[in-house]
């Protein structure tokens, strides 16, 4: 029963069961699932839970998001990622004043943007590949993206003209973290999925 990790604008969590029901009736023999606008992956996970595809290709244009899933596909990193996420939420939830929480969020958002903006100033490799981020920084980015996604306003992802994430604090009372079992399950699933970064037209050949 694998569930999406991130809330994403345009997400289809509520529609996913209906879409899955239609697929199971209309195209039950589907083998390869292709998702050009992956986002939070609600339909992908729902179809997987119902065993309605055997292989998958997913794509998104947001490099931070693609890096998130690619990093999770490394099984060796999952325990470290979960531990770091848990620590940050423990620190965040221990803060009682809203201004303290807002400051903590702003600090995390700044750290997240630094990982990407600093690299963009020093290299152009990101135009063709995500490999310019070190393994250590990829893990940091994955942890920070998850935490700010759960603590920002309405789970939005938005960047400014410089590529910096600029969604404000969301004033969540007690945001919940993912279950370790769900993170492990997603990691195993993503390992067997082709993950692409680019315009949706990249998916047309699949």
PDB file of C-alpha atoms in Angstrom:
ATOM      1  CA  UNK A   1       0.000   0.000   0.000  1.00  0.00           C
ATOM      2  CA  UNK A   2       2.575   2.543  -1.172  1.00  0.00           C
ATOM      3  CA  UNK A   3       1.515   6.175  -0.814  1.00  0.00           C
ATOM      4  CA  UNK A   4       2.851   9.417  -2.376  1.00  0.00           C
ATOM      5  CA  UNK A   5       5.458  11.288  -0.362  1.00  0.00           C
ATOM      6  CA  UNK A   6       4.908  14.815  -1.626  1.00  0.00           C
ATOM      7  CA  UNK A   7       1.928  17.077  -2.054  1.00  0.00           C
ATOM      8  CA  UNK A   8       2.109  18.626  -5.516  1.00  0.00           C
ATOM      9  CA  UNK A   9       0.097  21.237  -7.396  1.00  0.00           C
ATOM     10  CA  UNK A  10      -2.226  19.473  -9.832  1.00  0.00           C
ATOM     11  CA  UNK A  11      -1.939  16.235  -7.851  1.00  0.00           C
ATOM     12  CA  UNK A  12      -4.566  13.552  -8.427  1.00  0.00           C
ATOM     13  CA  UNK A  13      -4.770  11.767  -5.079  1.00  0.00           C
ATOM     14  CA  UNK A  14      -8.556  12.010  -4.963  1.00  0.00           C
ATOM     15  CA  UNK A  15      -8.923  10.998  -8.616  1.00  0.00           C
ATOM     16  CA  UNK A  16      -6.333   8.206  -8.537  1.00  0.00           C
ATOM     17  CA  UNK A  17      -8.758   5.471  -7.368  1.00  0.00           C
ATOM     18  CA  UNK A  18     -11.231   6.382 -10.132  1.00  0.00           C
ATOM     19  CA  UNK A  19      -8.491   6.483 -12.788  1.00  0.00           C
ATOM     20  CA  UNK A  20      -7.217   3.116 -11.562  1.00  0.00           C
ATOM     21  CA  UNK A  21     -10.708   1.626 -11.786  1.00  0.00           C
ATOM     22  CA  UNK A  22     -11.047   2.848 -15.389  1.00  0.00           C
ATOM     23  CA  UNK A  23      -7.632   1.463 -16.330  1.00  0.00           C
ATOM     24  CA  UNK A  24      -8.414  -1.920 -14.773  1.00  0.00           C
ATOM     25  CA  UNK A  25     -11.600  -2.172 -16.866  1.00  0.00           C
ATOM     26  CA  UNK A  26     -10.559  -0.547 -20.138  1.00  0.00           C
ATOM     27  CA  UNK A  27      -6.874  -1.500 -20.493  1.00  0.00           C
ATOM     28  CA  UNK A  28      -6.204  -4.310 -17.986  1.00  0.00           C
ATOM     29  CA  UNK A  29      -3.363  -5.746 -20.065  1.00  0.00           C
ATOM     30  CA  UNK A  30      -1.205  -2.609 -19.721  1.00  0.00           C
ATOM     31  CA  UNK A  31       2.500  -3.433 -19.395  1.00  0.00           C
ATOM     32  CA  UNK A  32       4.336  -0.089 -19.515  1.00  0.00           C
ATOM     33  CA  UNK A  33       3.155   3.022 -17.679  1.00  0.00           C
ATOM     34  CA  UNK A  34       4.420   6.422 -18.889  1.00  0.00           C
ATOM     35  CA  UNK A  35       3.890   9.603 -16.842  1.00  0.00           C
ATOM     36  CA  UNK A  36       5.141  12.833 -18.486  1.00  0.00           C
ATOM     37  CA  UNK A  37       4.069  15.091 -15.578  1.00  0.00           C
ATOM     38  CA  UNK A  38       5.030  13.003 -12.555  1.00  0.00           C
ATOM     39  CA  UNK A  39       4.799  15.471  -9.659  1.00  0.00           C
ATOM     40  CA  UNK A  40       3.678  13.602  -6.547  1.00  0.00           C
ATOM     41  CA  UNK A  41       2.995  10.416  -8.520  1.00  0.00           C
ATOM     42  CA  UNK A  42      -0.470   9.685  -7.084  1.00  0.00           C
ATOM     43  CA  UNK A  43      -1.717   7.748 -10.130  1.00  0.00           C
ATOM     44  CA  UNK A  44       1.580   5.888 -10.486  1.00  0.00           C
ATOM     45  CA  UNK A  45       1.458   4.639  -6.899  1.00  0.00           C
ATOM     46  CA  UNK A  46      -2.227   3.726  -7.084  1.00  0.00           C
ATOM     47  CA  UNK A  47      -1.736   1.715 -10.280  1.00  0.00           C
ATOM     48  CA  UNK A  48       1.288   0.016  -8.748  1.00  0.00           C
ATOM     49  CA  UNK A  49      -0.703  -0.984  -5.662  1.00  0.00           C
ATOM     50  CA  UNK A  50      -3.235  -2.667  -7.952  1.00  0.00           C
ATOM     51  CA  UNK A  51      -0.510  -4.423 -10.015  1.00  0.00           C
ATOM     52  CA  UNK A  52      -1.638  -2.686 -13.213  1.00  0.00           C
ATOM     53  CA  UNK A  53       1.791  -2.212 -14.817  1.00  0.00           C
ATOM     54  CA  UNK A  54       5.076  -4.095 -14.941  1.00  0.00           C
ATOM     55  CA  UNK A  55       7.444  -1.338 -16.113  1.00  0.00           C
ATOM     56  CA  UNK A  56       7.278   2.441 -15.862  1.00  0.00           C
ATOM     57  CA  UNK A  57       8.853   5.618 -17.256  1.00  0.00           C
ATOM     58  CA  UNK A  58       8.257   8.849 -15.331  1.00  0.00           C
ATOM     59  CA  UNK A  59       9.286  12.381 -16.257  1.00  0.00           C
ATOM     60  CA  UNK A  60       9.200  15.856 -14.789  1.00  0.00           C
ATOM     61  CA  UNK A  61      10.747  19.192 -15.733  1.00  0.00           C
ATOM     62  CA  UNK A  62      11.616  20.213 -12.146  1.00  0.00           C
ATOM     63  CA  UNK A  63      15.251  19.208 -11.451  1.00  0.00           C
ATOM     64  CA  UNK A  64      14.861  19.315  -7.665  1.00  0.00           C
ATOM     65  CA  UNK A  65      11.945  16.894  -7.896  1.00  0.00           C
ATOM     66  CA  UNK A  66      13.715  14.506 -10.268  1.00  0.00           C
ATOM     67  CA  UNK A  67      16.759  14.573  -8.012  1.00  0.00           C
ATOM     68  CA  UNK A  68      14.452  13.703  -5.090  1.00  0.00           C
ATOM     69  CA  UNK A  69      13.253  10.486  -6.713  1.00  0.00           C
ATOM     70  CA  UNK A  70      16.619   9.533  -8.150  1.00  0.00           C
ATOM     71  CA  UNK A  71      18.187   9.887  -4.704  1.00  0.00           C
ATOM     72  CA  UNK A  72      15.455   7.772  -3.121  1.00  0.00           C
ATOM     73  CA  UNK A  73      16.172   5.053  -5.668  1.00  0.00           C
ATOM     74  CA  UNK A  74      19.539   4.511  -3.983  1.00  0.00           C
ATOM     75  CA  UNK A  75      18.671   1.984  -1.292  1.00  0.00           C
ATOM     76  CA  UNK A  76      21.862   2.739   0.614  1.00  0.00           C
ATOM     77  CA  UNK A  77      20.700   6.329   1.222  1.00  0.00           C
ATOM     78  CA  UNK A  78      17.175   5.623   2.484  1.00  0.00           C
ATOM     79  CA  UNK A  79      18.029   5.031   6.146  1.00  0.00           C
ATOM     80  CA  UNK A  80      20.088   8.218   6.279  1.00  0.00           C
ATOM     81  CA  UNK A  81      17.312  10.176   4.580  1.00  0.00           C
ATOM     82  CA  UNK A  82      14.661   8.927   6.999  1.00  0.00           C
ATOM     83  CA  UNK A  83      16.852   9.653  10.022  1.00  0.00           C
ATOM     84  CA  UNK A  84      17.548  13.209   8.839  1.00  0.00           C
ATOM     85  CA  UNK A  85      13.870  13.873   8.082  1.00  0.00           C
ATOM     86  CA  UNK A  86      12.875  12.598  11.529  1.00  0.00           C
ATOM     87  CA  UNK A  87      15.433  14.813  13.253  1.00  0.00           C
ATOM     88  CA  UNK A  88      14.303  17.937  11.429  1.00  0.00           C
ATOM     89  CA  UNK A  89      10.637  17.324  12.216  1.00  0.00           C
ATOM     90  CA  UNK A  90      11.470  16.650  15.855  1.00  0.00           C
ATOM     91  CA  UNK A  91      13.267  20.009  16.026  1.00  0.00           C
ATOM     92  CA  UNK A  92      10.478  21.793  14.146  1.00  0.00           C
ATOM     93  CA  UNK A  93       7.644  20.345  16.256  1.00  0.00           C
ATOM     94  CA  UNK A  94       9.504  21.182  19.465  1.00  0.00           C
ATOM     95  CA  UNK A  95       9.261  24.879  18.646  1.00  0.00           C
ATOM     96  CA  UNK A  96       6.231  26.412  20.327  1.00  0.00           C
ATOM     97  CA  UNK A  97       6.221  29.942  18.922  1.00  0.00           C
ATOM     98  CA  UNK A  98       5.072  30.508  15.353  1.00  0.00           C
ATOM     99  CA  UNK A  99       7.916  32.942  14.688  1.00  0.00           C
ATOM    100  CA  UNK A 100      10.424  30.297  15.785  1.00  0.00           C
ATOM    101  CA  UNK A 101       8.888  27.807  13.379  1.00  0.00           C
ATOM    102  CA  UNK A 102       8.846  30.376  10.609  1.00  0.00           C
ATOM    103  CA  UNK A 103      12.543  31.124  11.175  1.00  0.00           C
ATOM    104  CA  UNK A 104      13.348  27.402  11.120  1.00  0.00           C
ATOM    105  CA  UNK A 105      11.437  26.990   7.855  1.00  0.00           C
ATOM    106  CA  UNK A 106      13.158  30.013   6.306  1.00  0.00           C
ATOM    107  CA  UNK A 107      16.545  28.581   7.256  1.00  0.00           C
ATOM    108  CA  UNK A 108      15.729  25.234   5.643  1.00  0.00           C
ATOM    109  CA  UNK A 109      14.425  26.948   2.527  1.00  0.00           C
ATOM    110  CA  UNK A 110      17.657  28.939   2.291  1.00  0.00           C
ATOM    111  CA  UNK A 111      19.783  25.800   2.673  1.00  0.00           C
ATOM    112  CA  UNK A 112      17.741  24.070  -0.022  1.00  0.00           C
ATOM    113  CA  UNK A 113      18.120  26.957  -2.458  1.00  0.00           C
ATOM    114  CA  UNK A 114      21.837  27.256  -1.755  1.00  0.00           C
ATOM    115  CA  UNK A 115      22.389  23.672  -2.912  1.00  0.00           C
ATOM    116  CA  UNK A 116      20.872  24.474  -6.281  1.00  0.00           C
ATOM    117  CA  UNK A 117      21.655  28.147  -6.855  1.00  0.00           C
ATOM    118  CA  UNK A 118      25.327  27.820  -5.907  1.00  0.00           C
ATOM    119  CA  UNK A 119      25.751  24.951  -8.350  1.00  0.00           C
ATOM    120  CA  UNK A 120      23.986  26.882 -11.071  1.00  0.00           C
ATOM    121  CA  UNK A 121      26.414  29.786 -10.670  1.00  0.00           C
ATOM    122  CA  UNK A 122      29.445  27.531 -10.978  1.00  0.00           C
ATOM    123  CA  UNK A 123      28.475  25.045 -13.670  1.00  0.00           C
ATOM    124  CA  UNK A 124      26.138  24.559 -16.607  1.00  0.00           C
ATOM    125  CA  UNK A 125      26.054  20.768 -16.265  1.00  0.00           C
ATOM    126  CA  UNK A 126      22.582  20.941 -14.771  1.00  0.00           C
ATOM    127  CA  UNK A 127      21.195  21.707 -18.223  1.00  0.00           C
ATOM    128  CA  UNK A 128      21.819  18.138 -19.307  1.00  0.00           C
ATOM    129  CA  UNK A 129      22.302  16.133 -16.144  1.00  0.00           C
ATOM    130  CA  UNK A 130      21.563  16.009 -12.432  1.00  0.00           C
ATOM    131  CA  UNK A 131      24.875  14.333 -11.687  1.00  0.00           C
ATOM    132  CA  UNK A 132      26.566  17.627 -10.870  1.00  0.00           C
ATOM    133  CA  UNK A 133      25.130  17.405  -7.358  1.00  0.00           C
ATOM    134  CA  UNK A 134      27.306  15.283  -5.101  1.00  0.00           C
ATOM    135  CA  UNK A 135      25.759  12.285  -3.350  1.00  0.00           C
ATOM    136  CA  UNK A 136      25.930  14.174  -0.060  1.00  0.00           C
ATOM    137  CA  UNK A 137      24.184  17.240  -1.486  1.00  0.00           C
ATOM    138  CA  UNK A 138      21.590  15.094  -3.247  1.00  0.00           C
ATOM    139  CA  UNK A 139      20.658  13.546   0.095  1.00  0.00           C
ATOM    140  CA  UNK A 140      20.500  16.986   1.723  1.00  0.00           C
ATOM    141  CA  UNK A 141      18.287  18.264  -1.084  1.00  0.00           C
ATOM    142  CA  UNK A 142      15.964  15.266  -0.779  1.00  0.00           C
ATOM    143  CA  UNK A 143      15.571  15.715   2.981  1.00  0.00           C
ATOM    144  CA  UNK A 144      15.027  19.472   2.718  1.00  0.00           C
ATOM    145  CA  UNK A 145      12.553  19.188  -0.149  1.00  0.00           C
ATOM    146  CA  UNK A 146      10.438  16.750   1.831  1.00  0.00           C
ATOM    147  CA  UNK A 147      10.454  18.873   4.985  1.00  0.00           C
ATOM    148  CA  UNK A 148       9.705  22.197   3.294  1.00  0.00           C
ATOM    149  CA  UNK A 149       7.000  20.521   1.211  1.00  0.00           C
ATOM    150  CA  UNK A 150       5.263  19.556   4.456  1.00  0.00           C
ATOM    151  CA  UNK A 151       5.770  22.917   6.175  1.00  0.00           C
ATOM    152  CA  UNK A 152       5.324  25.457   3.375  1.00  0.00           C
ATOM    153  CA  UNK A 153       2.020  27.040   2.330  1.00  0.00           C
ATOM    154  CA  UNK A 154      -0.342  24.430   0.888  1.00  0.00           C
ATOM    155  CA  UNK A 155       2.463  22.105  -0.260  1.00  0.00           C
ATOM    156  CA  UNK A 156       3.244  24.281  -3.268  1.00  0.00           C
ATOM    157  CA  UNK A 157       6.450  24.221  -5.287  1.00  0.00           C
ATOM    158  CA  UNK A 158       7.257  27.534  -6.923  1.00  0.00           C
ATOM    159  CA  UNK A 159      10.517  29.188  -7.913  1.00  0.00           C
ATOM    160  CA  UNK A 160      11.494  32.756  -8.750  1.00  0.00           C
ATOM    161  CA  UNK A 161      13.301  33.961 -11.881  1.00  0.00           C
ATOM    162  CA  UNK A 162      16.621  32.815 -10.410  1.00  0.00           C
ATOM    163  CA  UNK A 163      15.327  29.319  -9.762  1.00  0.00           C
ATOM    164  CA  UNK A 164      14.976  29.779  -6.003  1.00  0.00           C
ATOM    165  CA  UNK A 165      12.117  28.123  -4.124  1.00  0.00           C
ATOM    166  CA  UNK A 166      10.067  31.008  -2.708  1.00  0.00           C
ATOM    167  CA  UNK A 167       6.867  29.562  -1.239  1.00  0.00           C
ATOM    168  CA  UNK A 168       6.183  31.058   2.230  1.00  0.00           C
ATOM    169  CA  UNK A 169       5.765  29.295   5.552  1.00  0.00           C
ATOM    170  CA  UNK A 170       2.489  27.420   5.969  1.00  0.00           C
ATOM    171  CA  UNK A 171       1.970  27.525   9.752  1.00  0.00           C
ATOM    172  CA  UNK A 172       1.226  23.797  10.097  1.00  0.00           C
ATOM    173  CA  UNK A 173       0.494  22.810  13.694  1.00  0.00           C
ATOM    174  CA  UNK A 174       2.067  19.362  13.796  1.00  0.00           C
ATOM    175  CA  UNK A 175       3.156  18.107  10.352  1.00  0.00           C
ATOM    176  CA  UNK A 176       3.593  14.353  10.138  1.00  0.00           C
ATOM    177  CA  UNK A 177       6.545  12.579   8.614  1.00  0.00           C
ATOM    178  CA  UNK A 178       6.476   9.608   6.271  1.00  0.00           C
ATOM    179  CA  UNK A 179       6.580   6.084   7.643  1.00  0.00           C
ATOM    180  CA  UNK A 180       9.919   4.337   7.264  1.00  0.00           C
ATOM    181  CA  UNK A 181       8.161   1.358   5.649  1.00  0.00           C
ATOM    182  CA  UNK A 182       6.592   3.593   2.994  1.00  0.00           C
ATOM    183  CA  UNK A 183       9.947   5.217   2.239  1.00  0.00           C
ATOM    184  CA  UNK A 184      11.574   1.810   1.867  1.00  0.00           C
ATOM    185  CA  UNK A 185       8.748   0.615  -0.374  1.00  0.00           C
ATOM    186  CA  UNK A 186       9.005   3.667  -2.619  1.00  0.00           C
ATOM    187  CA  UNK A 187      12.766   3.248  -2.873  1.00  0.00           C
ATOM    188  CA  UNK A 188      12.372  -0.335  -4.101  1.00  0.00           C
ATOM    189  CA  UNK A 189       9.692   0.683  -6.599  1.00  0.00           C
ATOM    190  CA  UNK A 190      11.639   3.654  -7.980  1.00  0.00           C
ATOM    191  CA  UNK A 191      14.715   1.448  -8.486  1.00  0.00           C
ATOM    192  CA  UNK A 192      12.785  -0.369 -11.216  1.00  0.00           C
ATOM    193  CA  UNK A 193      11.443   2.800 -12.823  1.00  0.00           C
ATOM    194  CA  UNK A 194      13.101   4.905 -15.527  1.00  0.00           C
ATOM    195  CA  UNK A 195      13.260   8.507 -14.271  1.00  0.00           C
ATOM    196  CA  UNK A 196      13.683  11.309 -16.826  1.00  0.00           C
ATOM    197  CA  UNK A 197      14.082  15.065 -16.497  1.00  0.00           C
ATOM    198  CA  UNK A 198      12.877  17.351 -19.246  1.00  0.00           C
ATOM    199  CA  UNK A 199       9.996  18.638 -21.306  1.00  0.00           C
ATOM    200  CA  UNK A 200       6.994  16.329 -21.498  1.00  0.00           C
ATOM    201  CA  UNK A 201       7.763  15.624 -25.164  1.00  0.00           C
ATOM    202  CA  UNK A 202      10.680  13.465 -23.996  1.00  0.00           C
ATOM    203  CA  UNK A 203       8.126  10.830 -23.055  1.00  0.00           C
ATOM    204  CA  UNK A 204       6.638  10.479 -26.528  1.00  0.00           C
ATOM    205  CA  UNK A 205       9.034   7.704 -27.564  1.00  0.00           C
ATOM    206  CA  UNK A 206       8.062   5.494 -24.659  1.00  0.00           C
TER     207      UNK A 206
END
